mmCIF file of C-alpha atoms in Angstrom:
data_model
loop_
_atom_site.group_PDB
_atom_site.id
_atom_site.type_symbol
_atom_site.label_atom_id
_atom_site.label_comp_id
_atom_site.label_asym_id
_atom_site.label_seq_id
_atom_site.Cartn_x
_atom_site.Cartn_y
_atom_site.Cartn_z
ATOM 1 C CA MET A 21 -61.170 -81.273 -126.269
ATOM 2 C CA LEU A 22 -62.521 -85.410 -125.298
ATOM 3 C CA LYS A 23 -65.432 -83.989 -123.148
ATOM 4 C CA PRO A 24 -67.648 -83.990 -126.312
ATOM 5 C CA PHE A 25 -67.159 -87.254 -126.958
ATOM 6 C CA THR A 26 -67.840 -88.323 -123.139
ATOM 7 C CA ASN A 27 -70.736 -86.599 -123.506
ATOM 8 C CA PHE A 28 -72.266 -88.314 -126.280
ATOM 9 C CA ASN A 29 -73.798 -92.105 -124.922
ATOM 10 C CA LEU A 30 -71.847 -93.836 -127.796
ATOM 11 C CA LEU A 31 -68.204 -93.089 -126.235
ATOM 12 C CA GLY A 32 -67.737 -93.509 -122.585
ATOM 13 C CA GLY A 33 -64.326 -93.130 -121.495
ATOM 14 C CA ARG A 34 -63.130 -96.371 -121.674
ATOM 15 C CA THR A 35 -64.237 -96.534 -124.951
ATOM 16 C CA ILE A 36 -62.331 -93.658 -125.707
ATOM 17 C CA LYS A 37 -58.817 -95.267 -123.603
ATOM 18 C CA THR A 38 -59.276 -98.209 -125.567
ATOM 19 C CA GLY A 39 -59.123 -96.084 -128.943
ATOM 20 C CA VAL A 40 -55.828 -94.076 -127.572
ATOM 21 C CA SER A 41 -53.897 -96.887 -126.360
ATOM 22 C CA VAL A 42 -54.789 -98.741 -129.928
ATOM 23 C CA PHE A 43 -53.782 -95.151 -132.104
ATOM 24 C CA ILE A 44 -50.351 -95.201 -129.614
ATOM 25 C CA THR A 45 -49.684 -98.611 -129.524
ATOM 26 C CA ALA A 46 -49.994 -97.752 -133.427
ATOM 27 C CA LEU A 47 -47.566 -95.409 -134.056
ATOM 28 C CA ILE A 48 -44.731 -96.591 -131.751
ATOM 29 C CA CYS A 49 -44.375 -99.834 -133.786
ATOM 30 C CA GLY A 50 -45.052 -98.685 -137.274
ATOM 31 C CA PHE A 51 -41.763 -96.145 -135.960
ATOM 32 C CA PHE A 52 -40.193 -99.359 -135.381
ATOM 33 C CA ASN A 53 -41.309 -100.711 -137.904
ATOM 34 C CA PHE A 54 -42.586 -103.711 -135.622
ATOM 35 C CA PRO A 55 -45.765 -105.742 -136.157
ATOM 36 C CA VAL A 56 -48.887 -103.722 -135.325
ATOM 37 C CA VAL A 57 -51.485 -105.950 -135.038
ATOM 38 C CA PHE A 58 -50.542 -108.270 -131.497
ATOM 39 C CA ALA A 59 -49.274 -105.112 -130.281
ATOM 40 C CA VAL A 60 -53.288 -103.683 -130.982
ATOM 41 C CA ILE A 61 -54.994 -106.540 -130.384
ATOM 42 C CA THR A 62 -52.904 -106.617 -126.287
ATOM 43 C CA ALA A 63 -53.469 -102.685 -125.756
ATOM 44 C CA ILE A 64 -57.487 -103.445 -126.737
ATOM 45 C CA VAL A 65 -57.701 -106.438 -124.073
ATOM 46 C CA THR A 66 -55.567 -104.511 -121.453
ATOM 47 C CA ILE A 67 -57.458 -101.785 -120.795
ATOM 48 C CA GLU A 68 -58.848 -102.125 -116.799
ATOM 49 C CA HIS A 69 -61.642 -100.466 -114.573
ATOM 50 C CA THR A 70 -59.272 -98.880 -112.156
ATOM 51 C CA ALA A 71 -55.348 -97.439 -112.993
ATOM 52 C CA ALA A 72 -55.024 -100.310 -109.963
ATOM 53 C CA ASP A 73 -55.874 -103.214 -111.914
ATOM 54 C CA SER A 74 -53.774 -101.956 -114.756
ATOM 55 C CA ILE A 75 -51.324 -101.398 -113.305
ATOM 56 C CA LYS A 76 -51.686 -105.043 -110.918
ATOM 57 C CA LYS A 77 -52.418 -107.649 -114.127
ATOM 58 C CA ALA A 78 -49.307 -105.738 -116.351
ATOM 59 C CA THR A 79 -47.212 -107.491 -114.290
ATOM 60 C CA VAL A 80 -49.341 -111.283 -114.929
ATOM 61 C CA ARG A 81 -49.199 -110.337 -118.264
ATOM 62 C CA PHE A 82 -45.985 -109.068 -118.835
ATOM 63 C CA PRO A 83 -44.883 -113.125 -118.253
ATOM 64 C CA ALA A 84 -47.617 -115.072 -119.271
ATOM 65 C CA SER A 85 -46.809 -113.148 -123.162
ATOM 66 C CA ALA A 86 -43.525 -114.779 -122.877
ATOM 67 C CA ILE A 87 -45.111 -118.146 -121.865
ATOM 68 C CA GLY A 88 -46.859 -117.984 -125.060
ATOM 69 C CA ALA A 89 -44.396 -116.880 -127.113
ATOM 70 C CA LEU A 90 -42.148 -119.094 -126.267
ATOM 71 C CA LEU A 91 -44.867 -121.816 -126.384
ATOM 72 C CA ALA A 92 -45.653 -120.898 -130.057
ATOM 73 C CA THR A 93 -41.920 -121.008 -131.161
ATOM 74 C CA SER A 94 -41.088 -123.991 -129.832
ATOM 75 C CA PHE A 95 -43.915 -125.953 -131.339
ATOM 76 C CA TYR A 96 -43.748 -123.702 -134.838
ATOM 77 C CA ALA A 97 -40.145 -124.707 -134.850
ATOM 78 C CA LEU A 98 -40.812 -128.962 -134.077
ATOM 79 C CA LEU A 99 -44.099 -128.792 -136.263
ATOM 80 C CA GLY A 100 -44.611 -126.148 -138.619
ATOM 81 C CA LYS A 101 -47.581 -124.353 -139.439
ATOM 82 C CA GLU A 102 -50.014 -126.717 -139.081
ATOM 83 C CA ALA A 103 -53.589 -127.352 -137.474
ATOM 84 C CA ILE A 104 -52.139 -129.397 -133.844
ATOM 85 C CA THR A 105 -48.992 -126.350 -133.452
ATOM 86 C CA TYR A 106 -52.085 -123.879 -133.076
ATOM 87 C CA ALA A 107 -53.955 -126.409 -130.709
ATOM 88 C CA LEU A 108 -51.024 -127.548 -128.756
ATOM 89 C CA ALA A 109 -49.519 -123.220 -128.137
ATOM 90 C CA ALA A 110 -53.743 -122.679 -127.199
ATOM 91 C CA MET A 111 -53.960 -125.401 -124.418
ATOM 92 C CA LEU A 112 -50.633 -125.442 -122.907
ATOM 93 C CA THR A 113 -50.212 -121.653 -122.565
ATOM 94 C CA ILE A 114 -53.527 -121.645 -121.034
ATOM 95 C CA ALA A 115 -52.699 -124.486 -118.777
ATOM 96 C CA ILE A 116 -48.938 -123.070 -117.554
ATOM 97 C CA CYS A 117 -50.352 -119.967 -116.860
ATOM 98 C CA HIS A 118 -53.653 -121.233 -114.781
ATOM 99 C CA LYS A 119 -50.324 -123.288 -113.494
ATOM 100 C CA LEU A 120 -48.786 -120.423 -112.244
ATOM 101 C CA LYS A 121 -51.413 -118.671 -111.179
ATOM 102 C CA LEU A 122 -51.509 -116.612 -114.086
ATOM 103 C CA ASP A 123 -55.021 -116.198 -115.149
ATOM 104 C CA ASP A 124 -55.544 -112.337 -115.599
ATOM 105 C CA GLY A 125 -52.363 -112.979 -118.183
ATOM 106 C CA ILE A 126 -54.199 -116.134 -119.903
ATOM 107 C CA ILE A 127 -56.265 -114.099 -123.142
ATOM 108 C CA VAL A 128 -52.685 -111.723 -124.056
ATOM 109 C CA ALA A 129 -51.248 -115.072 -123.720
ATOM 110 C CA THR A 130 -53.672 -117.271 -125.735
ATOM 111 C CA ILE A 131 -54.008 -114.214 -128.249
ATOM 112 C CA THR A 132 -49.999 -113.679 -128.265
ATOM 113 C CA ALA A 133 -49.036 -117.372 -129.254
ATOM 114 C CA THR A 134 -51.679 -118.422 -131.655
ATOM 115 C CA ALA A 135 -51.589 -114.969 -133.855
ATOM 116 C CA MET A 136 -47.143 -115.104 -133.983
ATOM 117 C CA ILE A 137 -47.847 -118.465 -135.630
ATOM 118 C CA PRO A 138 -48.467 -118.048 -139.407
ATOM 119 C CA GLU A 139 -45.854 -114.571 -139.024
ATOM 120 C CA PHE A 140 -42.966 -116.821 -138.004
ATOM 121 C CA HIS A 141 -39.495 -116.177 -139.681
ATOM 122 C CA ASP A 142 -36.832 -118.750 -140.257
ATOM 123 C CA HIS A 143 -35.330 -116.841 -137.084
ATOM 124 C CA TYR A 144 -37.059 -117.739 -134.572
ATOM 125 C CA PHE A 145 -35.359 -116.112 -131.706
ATOM 126 C CA VAL A 146 -36.185 -113.142 -133.220
ATOM 127 C CA SER A 147 -39.146 -113.813 -133.912
ATOM 128 C CA PHE A 148 -39.965 -114.750 -130.216
ATOM 129 C CA LEU A 149 -38.315 -111.203 -129.063
ATOM 130 C CA THR A 150 -40.230 -108.921 -131.727
ATOM 131 C CA ARG A 151 -43.593 -110.336 -130.669
ATOM 132 C CA LEU A 152 -42.885 -110.370 -126.927
ATOM 133 C CA GLY A 153 -41.709 -106.613 -127.438
ATOM 134 C CA THR A 154 -44.356 -105.979 -129.676
ATOM 135 C CA THR A 155 -46.666 -107.181 -127.077
ATOM 136 C CA SER A 156 -45.446 -105.603 -124.022
ATOM 137 C CA ILE A 157 -45.847 -101.916 -126.423
ATOM 138 C CA GLY A 158 -50.458 -102.672 -125.978
ATOM 139 C CA ILE A 159 -49.189 -103.973 -122.458
ATOM 140 C CA VAL A 160 -47.066 -100.946 -121.268
ATOM 141 C CA VAL A 161 -49.233 -98.129 -123.645
ATOM 142 C CA SER A 162 -52.495 -99.062 -122.482
ATOM 143 C CA THR A 163 -51.044 -98.887 -118.519
ATOM 144 C CA PHE A 164 -49.893 -95.871 -118.904
ATOM 145 C CA VAL A 165 -53.193 -94.548 -121.103
ATOM 146 C CA ASN A 166 -55.476 -95.916 -118.159
ATOM 147 C CA PHE A 167 -53.240 -94.244 -115.738
ATOM 148 C CA PHE A 168 -53.103 -90.796 -116.863
ATOM 149 C CA LEU A 169 -55.855 -90.503 -119.111
ATOM 150 C CA MET A 170 -59.127 -89.367 -117.979
ATOM 151 C CA PRO A 171 -59.321 -90.819 -114.632
ATOM 152 C CA PRO A 172 -62.710 -92.709 -114.098
ATOM 153 C CA ASN A 173 -65.128 -91.107 -111.219
ATOM 154 C CA TYR A 174 -67.820 -94.086 -110.350
ATOM 155 C CA PHE A 175 -69.127 -92.310 -107.535
ATOM 156 C CA PRO A 176 -72.127 -90.331 -109.463
ATOM 157 C CA ILE A 177 -72.760 -93.829 -110.728
ATOM 158 C CA ILE A 178 -72.902 -95.353 -107.473
ATOM 159 C CA ASP A 179 -74.504 -92.272 -106.162
ATOM 160 C CA LYS A 180 -77.883 -92.994 -108.912
ATOM 161 C CA THR A 181 -77.512 -96.574 -108.164
ATOM 162 C CA ILE A 182 -78.054 -96.451 -103.976
ATOM 163 C CA ASN A 183 -81.089 -94.100 -104.548
ATOM 164 C CA ASP A 184 -82.968 -95.794 -107.081
ATOM 165 C CA LEU A 185 -82.172 -99.153 -104.438
ATOM 166 C CA PHE A 186 -83.743 -96.824 -102.323
ATOM 167 C CA THR A 187 -86.903 -96.292 -104.350
ATOM 168 C CA HIS A 188 -86.692 -100.240 -105.361
ATOM 169 C CA ALA A 189 -86.835 -100.821 -101.708
ATOM 170 C CA SER A 190 -89.747 -99.377 -101.043
ATOM 171 C CA GLN A 191 -91.819 -100.358 -103.844
ATOM 172 C CA LEU A 192 -91.093 -104.234 -102.681
ATOM 173 C CA THR A 193 -91.572 -103.593 -99.070
ATOM 174 C CA ILE A 194 -95.228 -102.164 -99.784
ATOM 175 C CA ARG A 195 -95.547 -105.044 -102.485
ATOM 176 C CA ILE A 196 -94.563 -107.745 -100.341
ATOM 177 C CA ILE A 197 -96.766 -107.019 -97.630
ATOM 178 C CA SER A 198 -99.875 -106.573 -99.235
ATOM 179 C CA SER A 199 -99.260 -110.371 -100.953
ATOM 180 C CA ASN A 200 -99.236 -111.314 -97.657
ATOM 181 C CA LYS A 201 -102.911 -111.793 -98.655
ATOM 182 C CA GLY A 202 -103.445 -114.928 -100.367
ATOM 183 C CA ASN A 203 -102.241 -113.842 -103.315
ATOM 184 C CA SER A 204 -101.633 -115.408 -106.566
ATOM 185 C CA ASN A 205 -98.255 -117.063 -106.740
ATOM 186 C CA GLU A 206 -97.222 -115.723 -110.397
ATOM 187 C CA LYS A 207 -97.488 -112.539 -107.620
ATOM 188 C CA THR A 208 -95.019 -114.056 -105.169
ATOM 189 C CA ARG A 209 -92.916 -114.772 -108.444
ATOM 190 C CA ASN A 210 -92.868 -111.159 -109.611
ATOM 191 C CA ILE A 211 -91.684 -109.807 -105.673
ATOM 192 C CA SER A 212 -89.040 -112.717 -106.028
ATOM 193 C CA ARG A 213 -87.805 -111.898 -109.071
ATOM 194 C CA SER A 214 -87.434 -108.390 -108.220
ATOM 195 C CA TYR A 215 -85.810 -109.219 -105.051
ATOM 196 C CA ARG A 216 -83.045 -111.226 -107.494
ATOM 197 C CA GLN A 217 -82.997 -106.930 -109.069
ATOM 198 C CA LEU A 218 -82.328 -105.714 -105.613
ATOM 199 C CA THR A 219 -79.949 -107.661 -104.631
ATOM 200 C CA ALA A 220 -78.321 -107.881 -108.103
ATOM 201 C CA LYS A 221 -78.464 -103.654 -108.140
ATOM 202 C CA LEU A 222 -76.330 -103.898 -104.869
ATOM 203 C CA GLU A 223 -74.342 -105.900 -106.042
ATOM 204 C CA LYS A 224 -73.111 -103.923 -108.959
ATOM 205 C CA ALA A 225 -73.160 -101.250 -106.109
ATOM 206 C CA PHE A 226 -70.452 -102.837 -103.998
ATOM 207 C CA GLN A 227 -68.219 -103.627 -107.343
ATOM 208 C CA LEU A 228 -68.579 -99.707 -108.141
ATOM 209 C CA SER A 229 -67.492 -98.284 -104.912
ATOM 210 C CA GLN A 230 -64.252 -101.458 -105.228
ATOM 211 C CA TYR A 231 -63.482 -100.118 -107.884
ATOM 212 C CA GLN A 232 -63.415 -96.430 -106.817
ATOM 213 C CA ARG A 233 -61.420 -97.199 -103.777
ATOM 214 C CA GLU A 234 -58.913 -98.900 -105.511
ATOM 215 C CA GLU A 235 -59.009 -95.417 -108.054
ATOM 216 C CA TRP A 236 -58.108 -93.396 -105.195
ATOM 217 C CA LYS A 237 -55.148 -95.021 -104.381
ATOM 218 C CA TYR A 238 -53.256 -93.754 -107.075
ATOM 219 C CA HIS A 239 -54.765 -90.267 -107.855
ATOM 220 C CA ARG A 240 -56.229 -87.172 -105.595
ATOM 221 C CA HIS A 241 -58.980 -86.340 -104.246
ATOM 222 C CA THR A 242 -60.792 -84.118 -101.737
ATOM 223 C CA ILE A 243 -61.826 -84.640 -97.789
ATOM 224 C CA GLU A 244 -65.446 -83.992 -98.994
ATOM 225 C CA GLN A 245 -65.688 -86.511 -101.738
ATOM 226 C CA MET A 246 -64.133 -89.469 -98.812
ATOM 227 C CA SER A 247 -67.203 -88.346 -96.431
ATOM 228 C CA ALA A 248 -69.217 -87.985 -99.545
ATOM 229 C CA PHE A 249 -68.577 -91.549 -100.345
ATOM 230 C CA GLN A 250 -68.503 -93.004 -97.232
ATOM 231 C CA LEU A 251 -71.630 -92.000 -96.468
ATOM 232 C CA SER A 252 -72.499 -93.814 -99.039
ATOM 233 C CA GLN A 253 -70.782 -97.241 -98.119
ATOM 234 C CA LYS A 254 -73.265 -96.543 -95.195
ATOM 235 C CA LYS A 255 -75.535 -96.377 -97.391
ATOM 236 C CA LEU A 256 -75.251 -99.465 -99.034
ATOM 237 C CA ALA A 257 -74.421 -101.884 -95.743
ATOM 238 C CA ALA A 258 -78.077 -100.100 -94.573
ATOM 239 C CA LEU A 259 -79.179 -100.976 -97.707
ATOM 240 C CA GLN A 260 -77.901 -104.835 -97.270
ATOM 241 C CA GLN A 261 -79.751 -104.926 -94.280
ATOM 242 C CA ILE A 262 -82.483 -103.980 -95.366
ATOM 243 C CA ALA A 263 -82.359 -105.875 -98.465
ATOM 244 C CA TYR A 264 -82.130 -109.793 -95.419
ATOM 245 C CA HIS A 265 -85.271 -108.337 -94.181
ATOM 246 C CA LEU A 266 -87.161 -107.539 -97.324
ATOM 247 C CA GLY A 267 -85.754 -111.463 -98.117
ATOM 248 C CA ASN A 268 -87.017 -112.493 -94.727
ATOM 249 C CA LEU A 269 -90.396 -110.756 -95.036
ATOM 250 C CA GLN A 270 -90.872 -113.102 -98.614
ATOM 251 C CA TYR A 271 -91.412 -115.950 -96.340
ATOM 252 C CA ALA A 272 -93.696 -114.711 -93.167
ATOM 253 C CA HIS A 273 -97.151 -115.995 -95.594
ATOM 254 C CA VAL A 274 -99.603 -115.223 -93.590
ATOM 255 C CA GLU A 275 -103.729 -115.451 -94.188
ATOM 256 C CA PRO A 276 -106.250 -112.346 -94.468
ATOM 257 C CA ASP A 277 -107.630 -113.600 -91.320
ATOM 258 C CA ASP A 278 -104.428 -113.794 -89.676
ATOM 259 C CA PHE A 279 -105.154 -110.265 -88.461
ATOM 260 C CA SER A 280 -108.048 -108.352 -87.128
ATOM 261 C CA PRO A 281 -108.488 -105.244 -89.445
ATOM 262 C CA GLU A 282 -107.235 -102.551 -86.916
ATOM 263 C CA GLU A 283 -103.943 -104.688 -87.437
ATOM 264 C CA ARG A 284 -103.703 -104.737 -90.577
ATOM 265 C CA THR A 285 -104.138 -101.038 -91.299
ATOM 266 C CA LEU A 286 -101.706 -100.528 -88.533
ATOM 267 C CA LEU A 287 -98.906 -102.976 -91.029
ATOM 268 C CA LYS A 288 -100.073 -101.051 -93.765
ATOM 269 C CA GLU A 289 -99.965 -98.116 -92.410
ATOM 270 C CA ILE A 290 -96.380 -98.661 -91.023
ATOM 271 C CA VAL A 291 -94.968 -100.139 -94.052
ATOM 272 C CA GLN A 292 -96.109 -96.775 -96.018
ATOM 273 C CA CYS A 293 -94.487 -94.577 -93.600
ATOM 274 C CA PHE A 294 -91.673 -96.873 -93.840
ATOM 275 C CA ALA A 295 -91.375 -96.257 -97.710
ATOM 276 C CA GLU A 296 -91.746 -92.590 -96.964
ATOM 277 C CA THR A 297 -88.500 -92.936 -95.387
ATOM 278 C CA LEU A 298 -86.961 -94.747 -97.426
ATOM 279 C CA GLU A 299 -87.349 -92.732 -100.941
ATOM 280 C CA ASP A 300 -86.878 -89.525 -98.606
ATOM 281 C CA GLN A 301 -83.503 -87.869 -99.375
ATOM 282 C CA GLU A 302 -82.510 -87.284 -96.033
ATOM 283 C CA HIS A 303 -84.321 -90.619 -94.485
ATOM 284 C CA LYS A 304 -86.296 -88.561 -91.863
ATOM 285 C CA ILE A 305 -88.710 -90.944 -89.825
ATOM 286 C CA GLY A 306 -91.879 -88.657 -88.933
ATOM 287 C CA GLU A 307 -92.851 -89.191 -85.689
ATOM 288 C CA ASP A 308 -95.987 -90.591 -86.814
ATOM 289 C CA GLN A 309 -93.826 -93.702 -87.553
ATOM 290 C CA TYR A 310 -92.206 -93.329 -84.022
ATOM 291 C CA LYS A 311 -95.900 -93.889 -82.711
ATOM 292 C CA LYS A 312 -97.364 -96.791 -84.827
ATOM 293 C CA VAL A 313 -94.068 -98.359 -84.416
ATOM 294 C CA GLU A 314 -94.576 -98.437 -80.599
ATOM 295 C CA LYS A 315 -97.490 -100.279 -81.115
ATOM 296 C CA LEU A 316 -96.087 -102.915 -83.296
ATOM 297 C CA ASP A 317 -93.639 -103.590 -80.912
ATOM 298 C CA HIS A 318 -97.078 -103.670 -78.420
ATOM 299 C CA LEU A 319 -98.317 -105.692 -80.781
ATOM 300 C CA PHE A 320 -95.295 -108.119 -80.763
ATOM 301 C CA TRP A 321 -95.118 -108.392 -77.215
ATOM 302 C CA LYS A 322 -98.967 -109.803 -77.011
ATOM 303 C CA TRP A 323 -98.784 -111.761 -80.204
ATOM 304 C CA LYS A 324 -95.272 -113.887 -78.223
ATOM 305 C CA GLU A 325 -97.477 -113.823 -75.273
ATOM 306 C CA LEU A 326 -100.414 -115.226 -76.121
ATOM 307 C CA HIS A 327 -99.493 -117.506 -79.424
ATOM 308 C CA VAL A 328 -96.094 -118.546 -78.797
ATOM 309 C CA GLU A 329 -95.537 -119.053 -75.116
ATOM 310 C CA TYR A 330 -98.568 -120.690 -74.004
ATOM 311 C CA SER A 331 -100.037 -122.438 -77.227
ATOM 312 C CA ASP A 332 -97.730 -125.260 -77.147
ATOM 313 C CA LYS A 333 -94.845 -125.933 -74.420
ATOM 314 C CA THR A 334 -93.365 -127.959 -77.224
ATOM 315 C CA GLN A 335 -93.358 -126.319 -80.389
ATOM 316 C CA HIS A 336 -90.442 -123.437 -80.769
ATOM 317 C CA GLN A 337 -92.161 -122.537 -83.450
ATOM 318 C CA LEU A 338 -92.500 -118.345 -83.883
ATOM 319 C CA PRO A 339 -96.122 -118.306 -86.479
ATOM 320 C CA PRO A 340 -95.110 -115.824 -89.013
ATOM 321 C CA GLN A 341 -97.419 -113.487 -87.456
ATOM 322 C CA THR A 342 -94.597 -113.192 -85.070
ATOM 323 C CA ILE A 343 -91.985 -113.453 -87.467
ATOM 324 C CA LEU A 344 -93.501 -110.373 -89.859
ATOM 325 C CA MET A 345 -93.406 -107.944 -86.631
ATOM 326 C CA TYR A 346 -90.293 -108.508 -85.314
ATOM 327 C CA GLU A 347 -88.903 -108.445 -89.323
ATOM 328 C CA LEU A 348 -90.806 -104.328 -89.455
ATOM 329 C CA LEU A 349 -89.421 -103.931 -86.048
ATOM 330 C CA CYS A 350 -85.848 -104.748 -86.912
ATOM 331 C CA PHE A 351 -86.252 -102.186 -90.716
ATOM 332 C CA HIS A 352 -87.295 -99.936 -88.558
ATOM 333 C CA ASP A 353 -84.261 -100.080 -86.381
ATOM 334 C CA VAL A 354 -82.112 -100.110 -89.870
ATOM 335 C CA LEU A 355 -83.797 -97.040 -91.079
ATOM 336 C CA LYS A 356 -82.982 -95.283 -87.860
ATOM 337 C CA GLU A 357 -79.660 -95.655 -88.132
ATOM 338 C CA LEU A 358 -79.631 -94.518 -91.526
ATOM 339 C CA GLU A 359 -81.594 -91.142 -90.362
ATOM 340 C CA ARG A 360 -78.580 -90.786 -87.933
ATOM 341 C CA MET A 361 -75.992 -91.839 -90.446
ATOM 342 C CA CYS A 362 -77.318 -88.857 -92.621
ATOM 343 C CA SER A 363 -77.843 -86.206 -89.950
ATOM 344 C CA GLN A 364 -74.102 -86.720 -89.078
ATOM 345 C CA TYR A 365 -73.120 -85.978 -92.250
ATOM 346 C CA LYS A 366 -74.953 -83.153 -92.695
ATOM 347 C CA LYS A 367 -74.215 -81.357 -89.802
ATOM 348 C CA ALA A 368 -70.115 -82.427 -91.108
ATOM 349 C CA VAL A 369 -70.897 -80.732 -94.008
ATOM 350 C CA ALA A 370 -72.408 -77.936 -92.329
ATOM 351 C CA THR A 371 -69.995 -77.330 -89.532
ATOM 352 C CA SER A 372 -66.954 -77.785 -92.472
ATOM 353 C CA GLY A 373 -68.516 -75.323 -94.844
ATOM 354 C CA SER A 374 -68.867 -72.281 -92.024
ATOM 355 C CA THR A 375 -64.898 -72.958 -90.986
#
């Protein structure tokens, strides 16, 4: 019944779960004639990315809410409904929750403490229990809804993000090597910006992967799903290495005349091969790439012999040309490992399918 809404971009799964949580919470509070607003606010702010987070944070939010309700009751009894009452209740709730390492419950506890002050009755203890009860209803309902309704599946997003990252890395590799030809500072800044975007997307993919791992602790998944997920994690690890080498390549600044025309052509062809391997779904390395990398390897040792070991016995710093070639050779090693992982996964899938 909910599928048409989830396919509509305006309403994601988490949004729908929030609405369901609010609806159930309001029904329960209405049935027992409890104030609805505290429970509804709590239900809204306690929907988490995963069921694991909801369960873990619910155990923190309940005692934090109890602290906020107790402080609000105490200050109201002492000072009445004054501005200082709100300030003291909010500040001490935050301070005590932080001191007790209940940071995940600070928002709910502070909302509980400040929102209940205008609604106090003469029976302070009854008001305390009522507010704590309504807050607890919101926490429990949102936790159950997050656990049972529409369990999130982050893998399609992770898979798409990984494909986008390979494309991004492919384009960035070409841009970095082409920029090592005396181009403007503006182009260098654009490359740095693109590199930061790459690392930010990579970090986001790792975060989504952590969400998926946490979610699978409480929900079933197939062996095929786990195998595909494990491959995605290996790809992310490879992308992390690629990002590291791209970061180093940014600072290997060489001048147009640092390489001969033949050497420049070789570097350009190798980078183009790398880009094609990155964008290939199975990351297959062509025979042409192996031949060109072999030439680069010979060139690297030639440069090392001519320009490092014998140029200056007291100088140990590698010239940028050698650094650039070294990073490209390391880049190739990562691509070989990436090709091996994908090949092994393809064989495993074929074997399991035949059996």
